[in-house]
Amino acid sequence: YGNKCWIHPGEHGNVNAAYALQVSCNCYFYELGPVMGIEAMNKYCAAFGLGEPTGIEIRESTGILAGPEYVESVGQQWNERDTVMAAIGQSTNMFNPLQIANYIATVLNGGTRYSVHLLKEVRTYSGDLVYAFETEIVDSISLSSTAVTTVKQGMKAMIVNDAAASYYMKGLPVTVGGKTGTAQRGTGKNDNRLFVCAAPYNDPEIIVSVVLEPDDSIPKDNSHGSSYASYAASETLKAYYKK
């Protein structure tokens, strides 16, 4: 699926899925959302774990997956505009950082969602295994290799072409794929800034999800831009690869 960006026609031009991820082109998803429909979108969103329990061993908020089921539960009615907004991650969507990380992991591994946990294993001082977490598959949905490759290419290109992200990721021993995001919080409130990345981009072994909450007492607080979120993610990756 492809279309011409009508907000930044000179800058974005004709947009396909990988390029839309690279440049965060809302127009692409504005048009793709109604083509898919909210039912198809949420079939995949739920399988990816958005709005679902992660399985972590502590209390968590499962958030909200925007759709007719939720809005009707609060006495409202879903319309086509809501589908358009949900397609760019807005509307009533509300997810926690761990859900976002597991969602990206699920997409990039081809559609298998694993239960999230805190402790991998316990060993004695001499190295004998005392406890090992047993991996649990909680959902699975088939994704084509073309779809997965497209997402990986878009995320890789995002890092390469974003000045701040590419600068912060320099020096890492692997090529990183990433995606910026902006979570609107309503009138009079500053936006949350998001960044998620996978390394190595083509066969990830680590996913990092960062959400920065701004200070609402400062009007139009831009001090927590996505560049700060990508910096935090890069520091996490650098610590990981020093292991």
Short mmCIF file of C-alpha atoms in Angstrom, two decimals:
data_model
loop_
_atom_site.label_atom_id
_atom_site.label_comp_id
_atom_site.label_asym_id
_atom_site.label_seq_id
_atom_site.Cartn_x
_atom_site.Cartn_y
_atom_site.Cartn_z
CA TYR A 1 0.00 0.00 0.00
CA GLY A 2 1.29 3.50 -0.84
CA ASN A 3 0.02 7.04 -1.20
CA LYS A 4 1.19 10.61 -1.60
CA CYS A 5 1.68 12.66 1.55
CA TRP A 6 -0.72 15.63 1.45
CA ILE A 7 0.64 17.41 4.53
CA HIS A 8 4.29 17.49 3.41
CA PRO A 9 4.03 16.71 -0.33
CA GLY A 10 7.32 18.36 -1.20
CA GLU A 11 9.20 16.76 1.67
CA HIS A 12 7.68 13.26 1.81
CA GLY A 13 6.30 12.80 -1.69
CA ASN A 14 5.04 9.29 -2.47
CA VAL A 15 5.12 7.19 0.69
CA ASN A 16 5.23 3.43 1.26
CA ALA A 17 5.22 1.57 4.57
CA ALA A 18 8.98 1.58 5.22
CA TYR A 19 9.31 5.27 4.37
CA ALA A 20 6.26 6.15 6.47
CA LEU A 21 7.99 4.57 9.48
CA GLN A 22 11.22 6.39 8.68
CA VAL A 23 9.71 9.88 8.51
CA SER A 24 6.65 9.36 10.75
CA CYS A 25 4.23 10.27 7.96
CA ASN A 26 0.77 10.51 9.52
CA CYS A 27 -0.88 10.77 6.10
CA TYR A 28 0.10 7.22 5.21
CA PHE A 29 -1.58 5.84 8.32
CA TYR A 30 -4.53 8.25 8.08
CA GLU A 31 -5.39 6.55 4.80
CA LEU A 32 -4.32 3.01 5.68
CA GLY A 33 -6.43 2.89 8.87
CA PRO A 34 -9.87 3.11 7.21
CA VAL A 35 -8.70 0.72 4.47
CA MET A 36 -7.89 -1.91 7.11
CA GLY A 37 -10.78 -1.06 9.45
CA ILE A 38 -10.63 -1.01 13.23
CA GLU A 39 -11.54 -4.69 13.58
CA ALA A 40 -8.54 -5.86 11.53
CA MET A 41 -6.22 -3.36 13.19
CA ASN A 42 -7.23 -4.45 16.68
CA LYS A 43 -6.95 -8.13 15.81
CA TYR A 44 -3.25 -7.54 15.31
CA CYS A 45 -2.88 -4.98 18.11
CA ALA A 46 -4.29 -7.42 20.67
CA ALA A 47 -2.12 -10.26 19.36
CA PHE A 48 0.89 -7.97 19.71
CA GLY A 49 -0.09 -7.38 23.36
CA LEU A 50 -1.33 -3.79 23.19
CA GLY A 51 -3.91 -3.33 25.94
CA GLU A 52 -3.19 -6.85 27.20
CA PRO A 53 -1.39 -8.08 30.36
CA THR A 54 2.31 -8.70 29.71
CA GLY A 55 2.57 -11.48 32.29
CA ILE A 56 5.19 -9.70 34.39
CA GLU A 57 5.35 -10.84 38.00
CA ILE A 58 4.37 -7.47 39.48
CA ARG A 59 1.19 -5.41 39.30
CA GLU A 60 0.79 -3.46 36.07
CA SER A 61 -1.72 -1.34 34.18
CA THR A 62 -2.92 -3.03 31.01
CA GLY A 63 -3.87 0.30 29.47
CA ILE A 64 -6.49 0.82 26.76
CA LEU A 65 -6.76 -0.46 23.20
CA ALA A 66 -8.86 2.08 21.30
CA GLY A 67 -11.89 0.59 19.57
CA PRO A 68 -15.68 0.24 19.60
CA GLU A 69 -15.61 -2.13 22.57
CA TYR A 70 -13.88 0.37 24.83
CA VAL A 71 -15.75 3.53 23.81
CA GLU A 72 -19.10 1.77 24.16
CA SER A 73 -18.10 0.65 27.66
CA VAL A 74 -17.82 4.33 28.65
CA GLY A 75 -21.09 5.32 27.00
CA GLN A 76 -19.71 6.75 23.74
CA GLN A 77 -19.96 5.80 20.08
CA TRP A 78 -17.13 4.85 17.72
CA ASN A 79 -16.92 6.62 14.37
CA GLU A 80 -14.66 6.71 11.32
CA ARG A 81 -12.65 9.64 12.68
CA ASP A 82 -11.72 7.48 15.67
CA THR A 83 -10.38 4.81 13.31
CA VAL A 84 -8.16 7.40 11.61
CA MET A 85 -6.78 8.61 14.95
CA ALA A 86 -6.27 5.08 16.25
CA ALA A 87 -4.22 4.30 13.12
CA ILE A 88 -1.57 6.82 14.23
CA GLY A 89 -1.65 5.59 17.83
CA GLN A 90 -3.87 8.36 19.22
CA SER A 91 -7.60 8.26 20.07
CA THR A 92 -8.04 6.53 23.45
CA ASN A 93 -4.98 4.29 23.03
CA MET A 94 -2.95 4.10 26.23
CA PHE A 95 -0.08 1.64 26.68
CA ASN A 96 2.74 1.18 29.15
CA PRO A 97 6.43 1.13 28.10
CA LEU A 98 6.76 -2.62 28.66
CA GLN A 99 3.79 -3.34 26.37
CA ILE A 100 5.43 -1.20 23.69
CA ALA A 101 8.71 -3.09 24.02
CA ASN A 102 6.99 -6.48 23.84
CA TYR A 103 4.85 -5.32 20.91
CA ILE A 104 7.98 -4.43 18.93
CA ALA A 105 9.62 -7.73 19.89
CA THR A 106 6.52 -9.61 18.71
CA VAL A 107 6.41 -7.85 15.35
CA LEU A 108 10.13 -8.29 14.68
CA ASN A 109 10.18 -12.00 15.54
CA GLY A 110 7.36 -12.71 13.09
CA GLY A 111 4.30 -12.63 15.32
CA THR A 112 4.99 -14.74 18.43
CA ARG A 113 4.31 -12.97 21.73
CA TYR A 114 6.03 -14.29 24.82
CA SER A 115 5.12 -13.72 28.43
CA VAL A 116 7.27 -11.00 30.03
CA HIS A 117 9.20 -11.79 33.20
CA LEU A 118 11.77 -10.23 35.53
CA LEU A 119 14.09 -13.12 36.37
CA LYS A 120 15.74 -15.33 33.76
CA GLU A 121 17.60 -17.74 36.03
CA VAL A 122 19.21 -18.28 39.43
CA ARG A 123 22.56 -19.98 39.91
CA THR A 124 24.69 -20.86 42.90
CA TYR A 125 28.05 -19.22 43.46
CA SER A 126 29.68 -22.22 41.75
CA GLY A 127 27.40 -21.86 38.72
CA ASP A 128 24.89 -24.65 39.32
CA LEU A 129 21.42 -23.86 38.01
CA VAL A 130 18.80 -23.44 40.74
CA TYR A 131 15.93 -21.90 38.75
CA ALA A 132 15.27 -21.10 35.09
CA PHE A 133 12.23 -19.30 33.71
CA GLU A 134 10.27 -21.43 31.25
CA THR A 135 9.41 -19.37 28.16
CA GLU A 136 5.65 -19.14 27.65
CA ILE A 137 3.96 -18.27 24.35
CA VAL A 138 0.81 -16.28 25.13
CA ASP A 139 -0.28 -15.45 21.58
CA SER A 140 0.81 -15.94 18.00
CA ILE A 141 -0.26 -14.43 14.71
CA SER A 142 1.30 -15.12 11.33
CA LEU A 143 3.19 -12.24 9.74
CA SER A 144 4.66 -12.45 6.26
CA SER A 145 8.43 -12.18 5.92
CA THR A 146 7.81 -9.21 3.61
CA ALA A 147 5.88 -7.36 6.33
CA VAL A 148 8.54 -8.02 8.97
CA THR A 149 11.38 -7.02 6.63
CA THR A 150 9.53 -3.81 5.74
CA VAL A 151 9.24 -2.83 9.40
CA LYS A 152 12.91 -3.61 10.03
CA GLN A 153 13.97 -1.55 7.02
CA GLY A 154 11.81 1.39 8.10
CA MET A 155 13.21 1.30 11.63
CA LYS A 156 16.79 1.06 10.38
CA ALA A 157 16.26 4.01 8.02
CA MET A 158 14.73 6.05 10.84
CA ILE A 159 17.96 5.80 12.85
CA VAL A 160 20.18 6.47 9.84
CA ASN A 161 18.25 9.57 8.78
CA ASP A 162 17.54 11.09 12.21
CA ALA A 163 20.43 13.37 13.18
CA ALA A 164 20.10 12.93 16.93
CA ALA A 165 19.45 9.18 16.93
CA SER A 166 22.24 8.42 14.45
CA TYR A 167 24.65 10.51 16.54
CA TYR A 168 23.76 8.79 19.80
CA MET A 169 23.95 5.29 18.28
CA LYS A 170 27.46 5.81 16.93
CA GLY A 171 30.06 3.47 18.34
CA LEU A 172 27.71 0.55 18.95
CA PRO A 173 28.90 -2.81 17.56
CA VAL A 174 25.56 -3.44 15.82
CA THR A 175 23.15 -1.59 13.52
CA VAL A 176 20.10 -0.31 15.40
CA GLY A 177 16.52 0.14 14.20
CA GLY A 178 14.21 2.55 15.98
CA LYS A 179 11.04 4.62 15.99
CA THR A 180 10.11 7.92 17.58
CA GLY A 181 6.64 8.67 18.89
CA THR A 182 4.48 11.39 20.42
CA ALA A 183 1.65 10.59 22.83
CA GLN A 184 -0.83 13.45 23.06
CA ARG A 185 -2.34 13.87 26.51
CA GLY A 186 -5.13 16.37 25.93
CA THR A 187 -5.71 20.11 25.87
CA GLY A 188 -3.35 22.08 28.10
CA LYS A 189 -1.01 19.15 28.67
CA ASN A 190 2.40 18.59 27.12
CA ASP A 191 2.97 15.54 24.95
CA ASN A 192 4.80 12.45 26.14
CA ARG A 193 7.85 11.62 24.02
CA LEU A 194 8.55 8.04 23.05
CA PHE A 195 11.39 6.12 21.50
CA VAL A 196 11.75 2.39 20.91
CA CYS A 197 14.67 0.57 19.32
CA ALA A 198 15.88 -2.91 18.47
CA ALA A 199 19.44 -4.17 18.21
CA PRO A 200 20.65 -5.60 15.95
CA TYR A 201 17.87 -4.31 13.73
CA ASN A 202 17.77 -7.41 11.47
CA ASP A 203 17.87 -10.04 14.25
CA PRO A 204 17.12 -8.30 17.57
CA GLU A 205 18.42 -9.56 20.88
CA ILE A 206 17.46 -6.46 22.87
CA ILE A 207 14.51 -4.06 22.70
CA VAL A 208 14.57 -0.73 24.54
CA SER A 209 11.42 1.34 25.14
CA VAL A 210 11.61 4.87 26.56
CA VAL A 211 8.74 7.19 27.55
CA LEU A 212 9.54 10.69 28.81
CA GLU A 213 6.86 12.62 30.68
CA PRO A 214 7.12 16.42 30.44
CA ASP A 215 6.51 19.00 33.13
CA ASP A 216 2.96 20.33 32.67
CA SER A 217 3.75 23.36 34.83
CA ILE A 218 5.93 24.62 31.97
CA PRO A 219 3.81 25.74 28.96
CA LYS A 220 4.81 23.93 25.77
CA ASP A 221 7.64 22.11 27.51
CA ASN A 222 9.84 20.87 24.67
CA SER A 223 12.75 19.89 26.87
CA HIS A 224 11.75 16.25 26.66
CA GLY A 225 11.87 15.84 22.89
CA SER A 226 12.30 12.49 21.17
CA SER A 227 16.03 13.20 20.89
CA TYR A 228 16.28 12.91 24.68
CA ALA A 229 14.41 9.64 24.55
CA SER A 230 16.76 8.29 21.87
CA TYR A 231 19.71 9.38 24.03
CA ALA A 232 18.37 7.39 26.99
CA ALA A 233 17.90 4.35 24.73
CA SER A 234 21.44 4.66 23.35
CA GLU A 235 22.92 4.74 26.84
CA THR A 236 21.02 1.56 27.68
CA LEU A 237 22.35 -0.17 24.55
CA LYS A 238 25.91 0.94 25.28
CA ALA A 239 25.67 -0.48 28.80
CA TYR A 240 24.25 -3.74 27.43
CA TYR A 241 27.00 -4.19 24.84
CA LYS A 242 29.72 -3.59 27.42
CA LYS A 243 28.66 -6.80 29.18
#
